[in-house]
Amino acid sequence: MALSYAWRLVSRNLRRTLTYLFGLALAVGLFSGVLFFVDASASQMTRIALAPVKLDLVAHATTPSVDVVKVAQSIAAQRGIKAAQPVYTTDFTSAGKPGGSQMSHAGRMFAMNPSYFQTFDIVQLSAGRFSAGGAVVSEGIINALSLKLGDTIQISFSGISRTVQLPITGITNVASADALFASTSGAENTLITDVVLVDASWFNANLGPSLAAFAASQPGGTNGLITYDPAIHIKIDRSLLPADPTRAALQTEALRRQVERASSGQLKATDNLSAAFTTVKSDVLSAKILFIFLGLPGVALAAYLSKFAAELFAEAQRRELSLLRTRGATPRQITAIVAISSLMLAILGSAFGLVIGVLSLFVAAGAQGTAALNPLAAQFDWQLLGSSALISFIAGLALTFLAAFLPTFGALRREIAQERRTVQRVPAQPFWKRAYLDLISLVAAAIILFVTQQNGGFKPAANESAAIALSFYIFLAPFFAWLGLTLLVLRLLEWVLTRSGGPVALIFRRLFGDIGEVAGKSIARRARQVGAATTVIALTLSFGISLTLFQQTYSHEKQLDSQYVVGSDIRFTPALNSAQTPAFASKLQLAGVKGVTAVARDPQALVGSEQNTVYGIDVPSFRQVAYLPDSFFIDGAAQRTIDAMTNHTSDYALGNASQALNALNSTPNGVIISVEQAQKYNIRVGDTVLMQLYSATTRKYVNVQAIAVGMFIYFPTSSQDSDFILNRSFMLGQAGTTAVDYFLLKTDGQAHVTALADQLAAQYQQVMPVVIQTTTTVIKTEESSLTSLNLAGLSAMEQLYTVLVASIGLTVFLLAMINERRREFGAMRALGATLGHLRRFIFAEAVTIGGVSLLLGGLIGILLAQMLVLLLGVIFTIPANGLAWPGLELLLLAGVVILGMLGSALLSARRLTGLRVVEALREL
């Protein structure tokens, strides 16, 4: 019987049931949608973090006698392994021309099969080819010894008396081949510039046995050199890795042990993916915190809408239940009926919400342009959605219990006579009003902001290659601010509406006639209900606006970050053996290129006894292509800066980019210095800076005296080692060379960057080896996967919910108003009011709620966006310069919300046509 009555209670008034289900489904849908987005983004972040790792596993032989060719074949056949290549490593003591007096420093030789280059994208040939009986030589040796293709190179080794002579058949750039230099101990890799690559078959026939015998006789090694190191480079099948980085890390660890087990005691494997997984695990946690926080206010608002809908229909439901009690139903039976009906609503609403959550991923996938979020894509991981769907479903059950069951169950404890009264109750002031929880929350937000500021929480991380750690603590300020603003707005709205009946009635009289005056006074009488509806919609709008502003600012700052890392839109770097002069810049002035500048670089310069990197720029052309805001510079001559440097603080006086560059341009031997190096070497503006530049022509150091003319915090020649910036002409003249290192290109728009890069690559493919970097391919230095995220999908999802919550929220309020005030409207009809009068009455309240909501939502949204950008500045390489304003998107959002509100008003007005005056008057 209870089940039958519960179903009738749910199905008898479909409008009431659907209204509640819509609120519940939106809350569950947004919550599940955010969780689904987090899961899909975590999978994407794992792939992004693993992308820079070019060599998954390296298995080193424990003794020189291990046959790595045979073992590699066995490993390649194992489950989860995609390829395995034997590689032999040995250090040579010197290399040079046969009979020549000039020899290179000690270097490293790698012996590999020709198929290695198709298996691993580690070594790139800048000229020539890899062949048996020949040597591929690094650009460092080519430039140091003035060698070229076709020349012969003579190489000497420790432990064997004879030298090896090989023809040079290819040239390689090893700047990005650090994976080759991983050590068996797992220590930090050391890049070696003097490298020779040879064929493995030739190596085993000519050098391998002698080196293996010598290595066996010297088990402790010789002066730290690698005598003979047989190894296996392994590529795993990454498509089999779980999307979750923690589980993926466990699986790669199992693969490492599997490789070692393949030849027990003969191999020691190193997992190069472990560091990437360590970083991405921290980034995924931070991303989850970020996404959940950005979505949580919307979930809370949708949940409040659900509770709001339940409360609006509470009176009607209490009358129905009271009628059941007068007909003999026991309290236990009534409780069972309410519990079952609430469970039915929870199941239906949660299921509908999960469908909305999945559908919202289509919106996110379209906005973000990735198949990882598209449920129809073949590579979409449905397994990820299982736990999130369960969590969302349970949340829906809990929400229904709190919003629908508890209030009704509480009503059952009152007397039947009290439940059947139809007079309006005078509610007591809620606890938050009496406790001034709104003001306490705002004070708490201010305190947290102050503490975060004092602890340097608003600054980007000093170590750009580190994972970005975000904690819940950093979101306490916006959480308390949002909560405090919510309650404060509700308090102020009730106060204003209660006291503005006269002015509002006068305005509405002019807009809607006599009925408008009645509506204005009605709004003042019902200030609490109107204020609650206005607050829900205003805060929903503020949520959507703040996220739109933050997403636009996030995307804009990511673009500026990439410009800072690249130096401009495109960086064009010729190979070392194809060095160009500054005049080459004219050949890069293609259609769509606004400016080009050449930059010189000396990575071996000495300041004191320490090696530093010095850059040379041409100030006029550099200004045209580089991003150089005033925030990059400090006033090095200001006493505030001097005090900060003395006290080792960061309270520097703000500088001026134009003044610093003008000073450098007007001082031929001027130098601008990073504030860290100025503090380290105790340099002040006006001091003489002694440095030694390395001359590539004479292979010697040249003493140089420069004058410090300015200081900077960031400089877009490099995000890692821009410490000393000289005038290019002075730097090249002192070093006795005309060659520059790379060229920066500024385009006339981001849409042309990729096309221009492709055009340059095609133009110089057969001319000389070049490396081209663009803002579209470079994210943050040493990529943190968190900063590579695209929030466009989440923003689109939240904007959709903003429109739905605002529109449906107003619809719920207006329909509930009609249902709640049937007697009042019936009396107005009986006294001569027409349906047109009543429609204008509804429109008056809708205009009040909608207009005030738009105004308050905009103001609060801008404030919250400012706070988010301030608090999340740590995820950017360079500090954010305020908000980026997406004017078209904001206008579109406001327009869609207004249309939704108008639709809600029209739908509610049509509901009046079903009002039966006689039945309404019977309830008086």
mmCIF file of N, CA and C in Angstrom, residues 613-617 619 622 628 632-634 636 656-665 667-675 677-678 683-687 689 691 706-717 721-727:
data_model
loop_
_atom_site.group_PDB
_atom_site.id
_atom_site.type_symbol
_atom_site.label_atom_id
_atom_site.label_comp_id
_atom_site.label_asym_id
_atom_site.label_seq_id
_atom_site.Cartn_x
_atom_site.Cartn_y
_atom_site.Cartn_z
ATOM 1 N N THR A 613 75.216 32.238 -19.032
ATOM 2 C CA THR A 613 74.800 32.438 -20.412
ATOM 3 C C THR A 613 74.554 33.924 -20.654
ATOM 4 N N VAL A 614 75.171 34.453 -21.685
ATOM 5 C CA VAL A 614 75.032 35.863 -22.046
ATOM 6 C C VAL A 614 74.346 35.952 -23.405
ATOM 7 N N TYR A 615 73.383 36.859 -23.519
ATOM 8 C CA TYR A 615 72.654 37.052 -24.770
ATOM 9 C C TYR A 615 72.981 38.426 -25.343
ATOM 10 N N GLY A 616 72.952 38.512 -26.667
ATOM 11 C CA GLY A 616 73.131 39.778 -27.353
ATOM 12 C C GLY A 616 71.920 40.077 -28.203
ATOM 13 N N ILE A 617 71.305 41.252 -28.022
ATOM 14 C CA ILE A 617 70.102 41.614 -28.769
ATOM 15 C C ILE A 617 70.308 42.939 -29.485
ATOM 16 N N VAL A 619 68.377 46.082 -29.909
ATOM 17 C CA VAL A 619 67.234 46.639 -29.180
ATOM 18 C C VAL A 619 66.099 47.081 -30.100
ATOM 19 N N PHE A 622 64.415 43.984 -31.585
ATOM 20 C CA PHE A 622 63.931 43.110 -30.518
ATOM 21 C C PHE A 622 62.629 43.646 -29.933
ATOM 22 N N LEU A 628 57.324 42.478 -23.922
ATOM 23 C CA LEU A 628 58.153 43.174 -22.925
ATOM 24 C C LEU A 628 57.296 44.126 -22.094
ATOM 25 N N PHE A 632 58.067 43.119 -16.252
ATOM 26 C CA PHE A 632 59.284 42.331 -16.372
ATOM 27 C C PHE A 632 60.487 43.032 -15.751
ATOM 28 N N PHE A 633 60.392 44.344 -15.564
ATOM 29 C CA PHE A 633 61.563 45.130 -15.177
ATOM 30 C C PHE A 633 61.374 45.744 -13.791
ATOM 31 N N ILE A 634 62.502 46.034 -13.150
ATOM 32 C CA ILE A 634 62.483 46.734 -11.870
ATOM 33 C C ILE A 634 63.380 47.963 -11.982
ATOM 34 N N GLY A 636 66.278 49.451 -10.840
ATOM 35 C CA GLY A 636 67.467 49.049 -10.092
ATOM 36 C C GLY A 636 68.120 50.166 -9.316
ATOM 37 N N ASN A 656 60.485 50.216 -15.713
ATOM 38 C CA ASN A 656 59.862 50.634 -16.961
ATOM 39 C C ASN A 656 60.623 49.991 -18.111
ATOM 40 N N ALA A 657 59.917 49.248 -18.951
ATOM 41 C CA ALA A 657 60.567 48.525 -20.047
ATOM 42 C C ALA A 657 61.244 49.471 -21.019
ATOM 43 N N SER A 658 60.557 50.556 -21.356
ATOM 44 C CA SER A 658 61.117 51.501 -22.323
ATOM 45 C C SER A 658 62.400 52.131 -21.811
ATOM 46 N N GLN A 659 62.417 52.523 -20.546
ATOM 47 C CA GLN A 659 63.608 53.156 -19.980
ATOM 48 C C GLN A 659 64.787 52.183 -19.956
ATOM 49 N N ALA A 660 64.543 50.932 -19.566
ATOM 50 C CA ALA A 660 65.631 49.952 -19.491
ATOM 51 C C ALA A 660 66.214 49.671 -20.871
ATOM 52 N N LEU A 661 65.347 49.500 -21.867
ATOM 53 C CA LEU A 661 65.839 49.217 -23.212
ATOM 54 C C LEU A 661 66.502 50.438 -23.836
ATOM 55 N N ASN A 662 65.984 51.636 -23.539
ATOM 56 C CA ASN A 662 66.635 52.855 -24.041
ATOM 57 C C ASN A 662 68.042 52.997 -23.462
ATOM 58 N N ALA A 663 68.168 52.671 -22.174
ATOM 59 C CA ALA A 663 69.489 52.772 -21.541
ATOM 60 C C ALA A 663 70.461 51.780 -22.167
ATOM 61 N N LEU A 664 69.989 50.568 -22.466
ATOM 62 C CA LEU A 664 70.857 49.583 -23.110
ATOM 63 C C LEU A 664 71.230 50.030 -24.520
ATOM 64 N N ASN A 665 70.252 50.556 -25.243
ATOM 65 C CA ASN A 665 70.496 50.962 -26.629
ATOM 66 C C ASN A 665 71.473 52.136 -26.727
ATOM 67 N N THR A 667 73.863 52.840 -24.571
ATOM 68 C CA THR A 667 75.162 52.511 -23.966
ATOM 69 C C THR A 667 75.739 51.314 -24.699
ATOM 70 N N PRO A 668 76.708 51.512 -25.610
ATOM 71 C CA PRO A 668 77.220 50.403 -26.430
ATOM 72 C C PRO A 668 77.675 49.206 -25.605
ATOM 73 N N ASN A 669 78.366 49.467 -24.491
ATOM 74 C CA ASN A 669 78.821 48.354 -23.654
ATOM 75 C C ASN A 669 77.909 48.155 -22.441
ATOM 76 N N GLY A 670 76.664 48.537 -22.578
ATOM 77 C CA GLY A 670 75.711 48.373 -21.484
ATOM 78 C C GLY A 670 75.260 46.935 -21.333
ATOM 79 N N VAL A 671 74.805 46.600 -20.154
ATOM 80 C CA VAL A 671 74.270 45.271 -19.878
ATOM 81 C C VAL A 671 73.108 45.418 -18.905
ATOM 82 N N ILE A 672 72.028 44.726 -19.178
ATOM 83 C CA ILE A 672 70.933 44.643 -18.206
ATOM 84 C C ILE A 672 70.987 43.242 -17.612
ATOM 85 N N ILE A 673 70.733 43.161 -16.312
ATOM 86 C CA ILE A 673 71.037 41.959 -15.534
ATOM 87 C C ILE A 673 69.780 41.503 -14.793
ATOM 88 N N SER A 674 69.611 40.207 -14.676
ATOM 89 C CA SER A 674 68.525 39.686 -13.850
ATOM 90 C C SER A 674 68.792 40.050 -12.396
ATOM 91 N N VAL A 675 67.727 40.328 -11.666
ATOM 92 C CA VAL A 675 67.897 40.781 -10.293
ATOM 93 C C VAL A 675 68.536 39.693 -9.428
ATOM 94 N N GLN A 677 70.923 37.566 -10.367
ATOM 95 C CA GLN A 677 72.367 37.619 -10.574
ATOM 96 C C GLN A 677 72.960 38.902 -10.007
ATOM 97 N N ALA A 678 72.214 40.003 -10.108
ATOM 98 C CA ALA A 678 72.697 41.259 -9.533
ATOM 99 C C ALA A 678 72.858 41.123 -8.023
ATOM 100 N N ILE A 683 75.846 43.504 -7.650
ATOM 101 C CA ILE A 683 75.949 44.491 -8.727
ATOM 102 C C ILE A 683 74.814 45.497 -8.587
ATOM 103 N N ARG A 684 75.127 46.768 -8.757
ATOM 104 C CA ARG A 684 74.137 47.835 -8.749
ATOM 105 C C ARG A 684 74.183 48.548 -10.095
ATOM 106 N N VAL A 685 73.121 49.255 -10.414
ATOM 107 C CA VAL A 685 73.082 50.022 -11.659
ATOM 108 C C VAL A 685 74.211 51.044 -11.659
ATOM 109 N N GLY A 686 74.984 51.082 -12.739
ATOM 110 C CA GLY A 686 76.137 51.961 -12.850
ATOM 111 C C GLY A 686 77.457 51.280 -12.579
ATOM 112 N N ASP A 687 77.418 50.071 -11.994
ATOM 113 C CA ASP A 687 78.652 49.343 -11.710
ATOM 114 C C ASP A 687 79.258 48.780 -13.001
ATOM 115 N N VAL A 689 80.800 45.703 -14.893
ATOM 116 C CA VAL A 689 80.655 44.250 -14.821
ATOM 117 C C VAL A 689 81.746 43.634 -15.681
ATOM 118 N N MET A 691 83.384 40.457 -17.412
ATOM 119 C CA MET A 691 83.001 39.109 -17.857
ATOM 120 C C MET A 691 83.955 38.667 -18.956
ATOM 121 N N ALA A 706 81.585 45.723 -19.104
ATOM 122 C CA ALA A 706 80.247 46.240 -19.405
ATOM 123 C C ALA A 706 79.762 47.102 -18.251
ATOM 124 N N ILE A 707 78.804 47.965 -18.532
ATOM 125 C CA ILE A 707 78.217 48.852 -17.529
ATOM 126 C C ILE A 707 76.780 48.426 -17.274
ATOM 127 N N ALA A 708 76.430 48.146 -16.012
ATOM 128 C CA ALA A 708 75.064 47.766 -15.663
ATOM 129 C C ALA A 708 74.137 48.967 -15.819
ATOM 130 N N VAL A 709 73.152 48.857 -16.715
ATOM 131 C CA VAL A 709 72.241 49.991 -16.977
ATOM 132 C C VAL A 709 70.794 49.668 -16.607
ATOM 133 N N GLY A 710 70.494 48.452 -16.197
ATOM 134 C CA GLY A 710 69.124 48.120 -15.838
ATOM 135 C C GLY A 710 69.035 46.718 -15.271
ATOM 136 N N MET A 711 67.866 46.418 -14.697
ATOM 137 C CA MET A 711 67.627 45.104 -14.096
ATOM 138 C C MET A 711 66.244 44.603 -14.489
ATOM 139 N N PHE A 712 66.104 43.300 -14.509
ATOM 140 C CA PHE A 712 64.833 42.691 -14.893
ATOM 141 C C PHE A 712 64.570 41.453 -14.048
ATOM 142 N N ILE A 713 63.302 41.070 -14.038
ATOM 143 C CA ILE A 713 62.892 39.829 -13.383
ATOM 144 C C ILE A 713 62.755 38.724 -14.427
ATOM 145 N N TYR A 714 62.156 39.058 -15.575
ATOM 146 C CA TYR A 714 61.998 38.129 -16.678
ATOM 147 C C TYR A 714 62.513 38.800 -17.948
ATOM 148 N N PHE A 715 63.031 37.977 -18.861
ATOM 149 C CA PHE A 715 63.443 38.519 -20.154
ATOM 150 C C PHE A 715 63.230 37.421 -21.207
ATOM 151 N N PRO A 716 62.574 37.762 -22.331
ATOM 152 C CA PRO A 716 62.122 36.723 -23.270
ATOM 153 C C PRO A 716 63.173 36.207 -24.245
ATOM 154 N N THR A 717 64.426 36.190 -23.874
ATOM 155 C CA THR A 717 65.414 35.490 -24.700
ATOM 156 C C THR A 717 65.461 34.022 -24.334
ATOM 157 N N ASP A 721 67.730 30.798 -18.636
ATOM 158 C CA ASP A 721 69.056 31.323 -18.298
ATOM 159 C C ASP A 721 69.301 32.736 -18.824
ATOM 160 N N SER A 722 68.245 33.542 -18.916
ATOM 161 C CA SER A 722 68.440 34.936 -19.319
ATOM 162 C C SER A 722 68.904 35.732 -18.099
ATOM 163 N N ASP A 723 70.205 35.911 -17.976
ATOM 164 C CA ASP A 723 70.749 36.619 -16.812
ATOM 165 C C ASP A 723 71.503 37.888 -17.193
ATOM 166 N N PHE A 724 72.182 37.865 -18.347
ATOM 167 C CA PHE A 724 72.975 39.011 -18.786
ATOM 168 C C PHE A 724 72.627 39.311 -20.249
ATOM 169 N N ILE A 725 72.169 40.524 -20.521
ATOM 170 C CA ILE A 725 71.755 40.919 -21.863
ATOM 171 C C ILE A 725 72.637 42.071 -22.334
ATOM 172 N N LEU A 726 73.381 41.837 -23.424
ATOM 173 C CA LEU A 726 74.255 42.848 -24.010
ATOM 174 C C LEU A 726 73.679 43.327 -25.330
ATOM 175 N N ASN A 727 74.233 44.432 -25.838
ATOM 176 C CA ASN A 727 73.963 44.835 -27.212
ATOM 177 C C ASN A 727 74.627 43.832 -28.147
#
